[in-house]
PDB file of C-alpha atoms in Angstrom:
ATOM      1  CA  ALA A   1       0.000   0.000   0.000  1.00 33.00           C
ATOM      2  CA  TYR A   2       2.900   2.360   0.835  1.00 32.00           C
ATOM      3  CA  LEU A   3       4.506   1.762  -2.548  1.00 34.00           C
ATOM      4  CA  LEU A   4       1.247   2.222  -4.383  1.00 37.00           C
ATOM      5  CA  SER A   5       0.435   5.478  -2.568  1.00 36.00           C
ATOM      6  CA  ASN A   6       3.903   6.835  -3.237  1.00 40.00           C
ATOM      7  CA  SER A   7       3.718   5.956  -6.907  1.00 37.00           C
ATOM      8  CA  LYS A   8       0.571   8.063  -7.225  1.00 41.00           C
ATOM      9  CA  LYS A   9       2.388  11.156  -5.964  1.00 41.00           C
ATOM     10  CA  SER A  10       4.935  11.139  -8.775  1.00 41.00           C
ATOM     11  CA  SER A  11       4.243  12.179 -12.323  1.00 44.00           C
ATOM     12  CA  GLY A  12       5.622  11.673 -15.779  1.00 49.00           C
ATOM     13  CA  PRO A  13       7.070   8.515 -17.388  1.00 51.00           C
ATOM     14  CA  ASP A  14       8.151   7.005 -14.053  1.00 55.00           C
ATOM     15  CA  ASN A  15       4.596   7.230 -12.772  1.00 57.00           C
ATOM     16  CA  VAL A  16       3.263   5.551 -15.931  1.00 56.00           C
ATOM     17  CA  TYR A  17       5.852   2.798 -15.539  1.00 59.00           C
ATOM     18  CA  SER A  18       4.976   2.296 -11.847  1.00 67.00           C
ATOM     19  CA  ALA A  19       1.254   2.104 -12.556  1.00 80.00           C
ATOM     20  CA  GLU A  20       1.748  -0.497 -15.287  1.00 77.00           C
ATOM     21  CA  TYR A  21       4.260  -2.425 -13.197  1.00 73.00           C
ATOM     22  CA  PHE A  22       1.893  -2.704 -10.230  1.00 79.00           C
ATOM     23  CA  ARG A  23      -1.000  -3.548 -12.538  1.00 83.00           C
ATOM     24  CA  GLY A  24       1.105  -6.410 -13.879  1.00 77.00           C
ATOM     25  CA  LEU A  25       1.901  -7.608 -10.371  1.00 74.00           C
ATOM     26  CA  ASN A  26      -1.796  -7.494  -9.524  1.00 81.00           C
ATOM     27  CA  TYR A  27      -2.629  -9.677 -12.523  1.00 81.00           C
ATOM     28  CA  LEU A  28       0.116 -12.082 -11.510  1.00 72.00           C
ATOM     29  CA  LEU A  29      -1.154 -12.355  -7.942  1.00 73.00           C
ATOM     30  CA  ASN A  30      -4.667 -13.002  -9.255  1.00 81.00           C
ATOM     31  CA  ASN A  31      -3.351 -15.800 -11.507  1.00 77.00           C
ATOM     32  CA  GLU A  32      -4.211 -13.818 -14.628  1.00 80.00           C
ATOM     33  CA  ASP A  33      -0.886 -14.810 -16.113  1.00 73.00           C
ATOM     34  CA  ASP A  34      -1.597 -13.908 -19.717  1.00 76.00           C
ATOM     35  CA  LYS A  35      -2.451 -10.306 -18.821  1.00 81.00           C
ATOM     36  CA  ALA A  36       0.576 -10.045 -16.514  1.00 75.00           C
ATOM     37  CA  LEU A  37       2.877 -11.440 -19.166  1.00 71.00           C
ATOM     38  CA  LYS A  38       1.659  -8.946 -21.770  1.00 76.00           C
ATOM     39  CA  ILE A  39       2.283  -6.004 -19.434  1.00 76.00           C
ATOM     40  CA  PHE A  40       5.748  -7.155 -18.391  1.00 71.00           C
ATOM     41  CA  THR A  41       6.677  -7.947 -21.998  1.00 66.00           C
ATOM     42  CA  ASP A  42       5.585  -4.447 -23.070  1.00 70.00           C
ATOM     43  CA  LEU A  43       7.414  -2.811 -20.169  1.00 68.00           C
ATOM     44  CA  ILE A  44      10.750  -4.251 -21.172  1.00 61.00           C
ATOM     45  CA  ASP A  45      10.670  -2.030 -24.231  1.00 58.00           C
ATOM     46  CA  VAL A  46       9.981   0.984 -22.038  1.00 48.00           C
ATOM     47  CA  ASP A  47      12.608   0.774 -19.317  1.00 55.00           C
ATOM     48  CA  SER A  48      15.790  -1.318 -19.210  1.00 61.00           C
ATOM     49  CA  SER A  49      15.571  -1.409 -15.411  1.00 64.00           C
ATOM     50  CA  THR A  50      12.841  -4.038 -15.776  1.00 70.00           C
ATOM     51  CA  ILE A  51      15.325  -6.604 -17.091  1.00 78.00           C
ATOM     52  CA  GLU A  52      16.024  -8.154 -13.687  1.00 77.00           C
ATOM     53  CA  THR A  53      12.281  -8.323 -13.054  1.00 76.00           C
ATOM     54  CA  HIS A  54      11.793 -10.177 -16.318  1.00 78.00           C
ATOM     55  CA  LEU A  55      14.566 -12.620 -15.491  1.00 84.00           C
ATOM     56  CA  ALA A  56      12.907 -13.323 -12.151  1.00 80.00           C
ATOM     57  CA  LEU A  57       9.465 -13.619 -13.751  1.00 82.00           C
ATOM     58  CA  GLY A  58      10.819 -16.080 -16.321  1.00 87.00           C
ATOM     59  CA  GLY A  59      12.210 -18.180 -13.492  1.00 88.00           C
ATOM     60  CA  VAL A  60       8.825 -18.186 -11.765  1.00 84.00           C
ATOM     61  CA  TYR A  61       7.081 -19.387 -14.914  1.00 86.00           C
ATOM     62  CA  ARG A  62       9.682 -22.123 -15.386  1.00 93.00           C
ATOM     63  CA  ARG A  63       9.256 -23.384 -11.830  1.00 89.00           C
ATOM     64  CA  ARG A  64       5.494 -23.443 -12.371  1.00 88.00           C
ATOM     65  CA  GLY A  65       5.972 -25.594 -15.471  1.00 93.00           C
ATOM     66  CA  GLU A  66       4.832 -22.853 -17.854  1.00 90.00           C
ATOM     67  CA  PHE A  67       7.854 -23.255 -20.058  1.00 94.00           C
ATOM     68  CA  ASP A  68       6.400 -21.520 -23.116  1.00 91.00           C
ATOM     69  CA  LYS A  69       5.995 -18.294 -21.126  1.00 86.00           C
ATOM     70  CA  ALA A  70       9.465 -18.540 -19.611  1.00 91.00           C
ATOM     71  CA  ILE A  71      10.954 -19.106 -23.073  1.00 93.00           C
ATOM     72  CA  LEU A  72       9.016 -16.140 -24.486  1.00 87.00           C
ATOM     73  CA  ILE A  73      10.301 -13.806 -21.770  1.00 84.00           C
ATOM     74  CA  HIS A  74      13.935 -14.819 -22.134  1.00 91.00           C
ATOM     75  CA  GLN A  75      13.819 -14.783 -25.940  1.00 89.00           C
ATOM     76  CA  ASN A  76      12.280 -11.316 -25.779  1.00 83.00           C
ATOM     77  CA  LEU A  77      15.161 -10.150 -23.596  1.00 85.00           C
ATOM     78  CA  LEU A  78      17.679 -11.535 -26.073  1.00 88.00           C
ATOM     79  CA  SER A  79      15.959  -9.730 -28.937  1.00 83.00           C
ATOM     80  CA  ARG A  80      16.857  -6.364 -27.434  1.00 80.00           C
ATOM     81  CA  PRO A  81      19.568  -4.486 -29.358  1.00 77.00           C
ATOM     82  CA  LYS A  82      22.772  -3.566 -27.522  1.00 79.00           C
ATOM     83  CA  LEU A  83      21.999  -5.835 -24.581  1.00 82.00           C
ATOM     84  CA  ASP A  84      24.692  -5.732 -21.894  1.00 86.00           C
ATOM     85  CA  LYS A  85      26.954  -8.782 -22.253  1.00 91.00           C
ATOM     86  CA  SER A  86      26.446  -9.986 -18.683  1.00 91.00           C
ATOM     87  CA  ILE A  87      22.663  -9.700 -19.044  1.00 90.00           C
ATOM     88  CA  LYS A  88      22.824 -11.469 -22.395  1.00 92.00           C
ATOM     89  CA  ASN A  89      24.747 -14.371 -20.858  1.00 95.00           C
ATOM     90  CA  GLN A  90      22.338 -14.541 -17.947  1.00 94.00           C
ATOM     91  CA  SER A  91      19.370 -14.528 -20.322  1.00 94.00           C
ATOM     92  CA  LEU A  92      20.960 -17.259 -22.439  1.00 96.00           C
ATOM     93  CA  TYR A  93      21.584 -19.356 -19.340  1.00 97.00           C
ATOM     94  CA  GLU A  94      17.980 -18.949 -18.203  1.00 96.00           C
ATOM     95  CA  LEU A  95      16.747 -19.814 -21.699  1.00 97.00           C
ATOM     96  CA  ALA A  96      18.901 -22.962 -21.678  1.00 98.00           C
ATOM     97  CA  LYS A  97      17.257 -23.980 -18.398  1.00 97.00           C
ATOM     98  CA  ASP A  98      13.831 -23.278 -19.930  1.00 97.00           C
ATOM     99  CA  PHE A  99      14.601 -25.566 -22.870  1.00 98.00           C
ATOM    100  CA  PHE A 100      16.005 -28.242 -20.549  1.00 98.00           C
ATOM    101  CA  SER A 101      12.929 -28.169 -18.323  1.00 97.00           C
ATOM    102  CA  ALA A 102      10.696 -28.373 -21.396  1.00 97.00           C
ATOM    103  CA  GLY A 103      12.590 -31.425 -22.665  1.00 97.00           C
ATOM    104  CA  LEU A 104      14.038 -29.534 -25.636  1.00 98.00           C
ATOM    105  CA  TYR A 105      17.487 -30.941 -24.972  1.00 98.00           C
ATOM    106  CA  ASP A 106      19.092 -30.150 -28.342  1.00 97.00           C
ATOM    107  CA  LYS A 107      18.296 -26.455 -28.005  1.00 98.00           C
ATOM    108  CA  SER A 108      19.443 -26.409 -24.395  1.00 98.00           C
ATOM    109  CA  GLU A 109      22.699 -28.173 -25.245  1.00 98.00           C
ATOM    110  CA  LYS A 110      23.614 -25.664 -27.962  1.00 97.00           C
ATOM    111  CA  ILE A 111      23.330 -22.742 -25.566  1.00 98.00           C
ATOM    112  CA  LEU A 112      25.090 -24.528 -22.704  1.00 98.00           C
ATOM    113  CA  ILE A 113      28.032 -25.419 -24.948  1.00 97.00           C
ATOM    114  CA  THR A 114      28.509 -21.729 -25.798  1.00 96.00           C
ATOM    115  CA  LEU A 115      28.433 -20.755 -22.106  1.00 97.00           C
ATOM    116  CA  LYS A 116      30.490 -23.582 -20.612  1.00 95.00           C
ATOM    117  CA  ASP A 117      33.763 -21.641 -20.770  1.00 93.00           C
ATOM    118  CA  ASN A 118      32.278 -18.682 -18.911  1.00 95.00           C
ATOM    119  CA  LYS A 119      33.509 -18.977 -15.319  1.00 92.00           C
ATOM    120  CA  ASN A 120      30.204 -17.694 -13.937  1.00 94.00           C
ATOM    121  CA  TYR A 121      28.259 -20.563 -15.494  1.00 96.00           C
ATOM    122  CA  GLN A 122      30.873 -23.260 -16.079  1.00 95.00           C
ATOM    123  CA  ASP A 123      30.020 -25.707 -13.285  1.00 95.00           C
ATOM    124  CA  SER A 124      26.290 -25.434 -13.847  1.00 96.00           C
ATOM    125  CA  CYS A 125      26.621 -25.773 -17.628  1.00 97.00           C
ATOM    126  CA  ILE A 126      28.771 -28.890 -17.249  1.00 97.00           C
ATOM    127  CA  GLU A 127      26.182 -30.415 -14.933  1.00 96.00           C
ATOM    128  CA  TYR A 128      23.284 -29.665 -17.294  1.00 98.00           C
ATOM    129  CA  ILE A 129      25.177 -30.944 -20.341  1.00 98.00           C
ATOM    130  CA  LEU A 130      26.011 -34.215 -18.598  1.00 98.00           C
ATOM    131  CA  LEU A 131      22.401 -34.542 -17.429  1.00 98.00           C
ATOM    132  CA  ILE A 132      21.218 -34.129 -21.018  1.00 98.00           C
ATOM    133  CA  TYR A 133      23.504 -36.945 -22.189  1.00 98.00           C
ATOM    134  CA  GLU A 134      22.502 -39.146 -19.258  1.00 98.00           C
ATOM    135  CA  ILE A 135      18.770 -38.625 -19.804  1.00 97.00           C
ATOM    136  CA  SER A 136      19.235 -39.264 -23.532  1.00 97.00           C
ATOM    137  CA  LYS A 137      21.522 -42.250 -22.817  1.00 97.00           C
ATOM    138  CA  ASP A 138      23.963 -40.722 -25.286  1.00 98.00           C
ATOM    139  CA  TRP A 139      27.018 -42.306 -23.719  1.00 98.00           C
ATOM    140  CA  ASP A 140      29.386 -41.497 -26.604  1.00 97.00           C
ATOM    141  CA  SER A 141      28.667 -37.786 -26.217  1.00 98.00           C
ATOM    142  CA  ALA A 142      28.936 -38.086 -22.433  1.00 98.00           C
ATOM    143  CA  ILE A 143      32.332 -39.794 -22.748  1.00 98.00           C
ATOM    144  CA  ASN A 144      33.691 -37.275 -25.252  1.00 97.00           C
ATOM    145  CA  PHE A 145      32.448 -34.314 -23.265  1.00 97.00           C
ATOM    146  CA  CYS A 146      33.796 -35.683 -19.990  1.00 96.00           C
ATOM    147  CA  LYS A 147      37.208 -36.116 -21.620  1.00 95.00           C
ATOM    148  CA  SER A 148      37.135 -32.502 -22.787  1.00 95.00           C
ATOM    149  CA  VAL A 149      36.406 -31.026 -19.355  1.00 94.00           C
ATOM    150  CA  LYS A 150      39.563 -29.509 -17.908  1.00 89.00           C
ATOM    151  CA  LYS A 151      38.637 -29.592 -14.251  1.00 92.00           C
ATOM    152  CA  ASP A 152      39.918 -31.412 -11.192  1.00 93.00           C
ATOM    153  CA  SER A 153      36.454 -32.509 -10.175  1.00 93.00           C
ATOM    154  CA  ILE A 154      32.946 -33.015 -11.528  1.00 94.00           C
ATOM    155  CA  ARG A 155      30.144 -33.446  -8.996  1.00 93.00           C
ATOM    156  CA  ASN A 156      32.866 -33.420  -6.330  1.00 94.00           C
ATOM    157  CA  LEU A 157      34.446 -36.491  -7.914  1.00 95.00           C
ATOM    158  CA  PRO A 158      37.561 -36.937 -10.084  1.00 95.00           C
ATOM    159  CA  PRO A 159      36.488 -36.778 -13.755  1.00 95.00           C
ATOM    160  CA  ASP A 160      37.907 -40.262 -14.367  1.00 96.00           C
ATOM    161  CA  VAL A 161      35.420 -41.711 -11.881  1.00 97.00           C
ATOM    162  CA  ILE A 162      32.540 -40.200 -13.859  1.00 97.00           C
ATOM    163  CA  LEU A 163      34.128 -41.281 -17.132  1.00 98.00           C
ATOM    164  CA  SER A 164      34.446 -44.893 -15.974  1.00 98.00           C
ATOM    165  CA  GLN A 165      30.721 -44.934 -15.159  1.00 98.00           C
ATOM    166  CA  TYR A 166      29.920 -43.771 -18.676  1.00 98.00           C
ATOM    167  CA  TYR A 167      32.089 -46.539 -20.111  1.00 98.00           C
ATOM    168  CA  CYS A 168      30.156 -49.010 -17.948  1.00 98.00           C
ATOM    169  CA  GLU A 169      26.871 -47.669 -19.284  1.00 98.00           C
ATOM    170  CA  LYS A 170      28.113 -47.981 -22.858  1.00 98.00           C
ATOM    171  CA  SER A 171      29.330 -51.508 -22.139  1.00 98.00           C
ATOM    172  CA  ASN A 172      25.890 -52.382 -20.816  1.00 97.00           C
ATOM    173  CA  GLN A 173      24.341 -51.237 -24.102  1.00 97.00           C
ATOM    174  CA  TYR A 174      26.695 -53.522 -26.036  1.00 98.00           C
ATOM    175  CA  HIS A 175      25.890 -56.367 -23.650  1.00 97.00           C
ATOM    176  CA  ASN A 176      22.163 -55.907 -24.205  1.00 96.00           C
ATOM    177  CA  ASP A 177      22.785 -56.059 -27.963  1.00 97.00           C
ATOM    178  CA  ASN A 178      24.790 -59.296 -27.496  1.00 97.00           C
ATOM    179  CA  GLN A 179      27.960 -57.586 -28.678  1.00 98.00           C
ATOM    180  CA  LEU A 180      30.068 -59.129 -25.924  1.00 97.00           C
ATOM    181  CA  ASN A 181      33.507 -58.414 -27.405  1.00 97.00           C
ATOM    182  CA  LYS A 182      32.712 -54.699 -27.630  1.00 97.00           C
ATOM    183  CA  SER A 183      31.247 -54.806 -24.152  1.00 98.00           C
ATOM    184  CA  ILE A 184      34.457 -56.278 -22.744  1.00 98.00           C
ATOM    185  CA  THR A 185      36.644 -53.794 -24.651  1.00 98.00           C
ATOM    186  CA  VAL A 186      34.737 -50.843 -23.223  1.00 98.00           C
ATOM    187  CA  LEU A 187      34.905 -52.271 -19.697  1.00 98.00           C
ATOM    188  CA  LYS A 188      38.676 -52.477 -20.000  1.00 98.00           C
ATOM    189  CA  LYS A 189      38.653 -48.766 -20.874  1.00 98.00           C
ATOM    190  CA  ALA A 190      36.623 -48.106 -17.737  1.00 98.00           C
ATOM    191  CA  ILE A 191      39.270 -49.905 -15.683  1.00 98.00           C
ATOM    192  CA  ASP A 192      42.098 -48.094 -17.464  1.00 98.00           C
ATOM    193  CA  VAL A 193      40.727 -44.683 -16.509  1.00 97.00           C
ATOM    194  CA  ASN A 194      39.667 -45.770 -13.024  1.00 97.00           C
ATOM    195  CA  PRO A 195      41.413 -48.892 -11.679  1.00 97.00           C
ATOM    196  CA  GLN A 196      39.274 -48.628  -8.528  1.00 96.00           C
ATOM    197  CA  SER A 197      35.997 -49.109 -10.418  1.00 96.00           C
ATOM    198  CA  VAL A 198      34.256 -51.955  -8.582  1.00 96.00           C
ATOM    199  CA  ARG A 199      31.383 -51.798 -11.052  1.00 97.00           C
ATOM    200  CA  ALA A 200      33.621 -52.303 -14.067  1.00 97.00           C
ATOM    201  CA  TYR A 201      35.368 -55.328 -12.495  1.00 97.00           C
ATOM    202  CA  PHE A 202      32.030 -56.807 -11.481  1.00 97.00           C
ATOM    203  CA  MET A 203      30.574 -56.387 -14.986  1.00 97.00           C
ATOM    204  CA  LEU A 204      33.730 -57.767 -16.557  1.00 95.00           C
TER     205      LEU A 204
END
């Protein structure tokens, strides 16, 4: 109430922005998401200070499972000319999470690959990329990506421990296809990279 009463005392463009902003919040609180989204989407073209609000709103929609709205918000941010680089990266990262949550793994992967060398997003991007390969059971991509990661640990484990697990998964695929020679060869690779792999010895 204090904020609303104060906003009425001001005049000019800021007052117009405040009125629209609070109207959008009111729609959001009343679960009139479509009306709220339209207002917030229009506001982003009015005042660049709404960018953080849009990022937060996109995150809310994603958590609620309304991925199409989250994607729309973050794509709209990225369509802005001369977007600050840090905001662009943050918007890309949020969009990648939108795509991941929506099951659009190819689109998510493309963005995550471009951000994985950015120190602000590196660990999270690596985790999402590996999750995509694990969900898709794309063990070749998981193996190649894990080999390319130049870090001392992944998920608080030595990378070779993760890599050996991926070799075991790939070996299991060969085993299920009755390609036993290939299965054994891959298990030996798992042991080469991680001689302590109990799983690989057991499968072998």
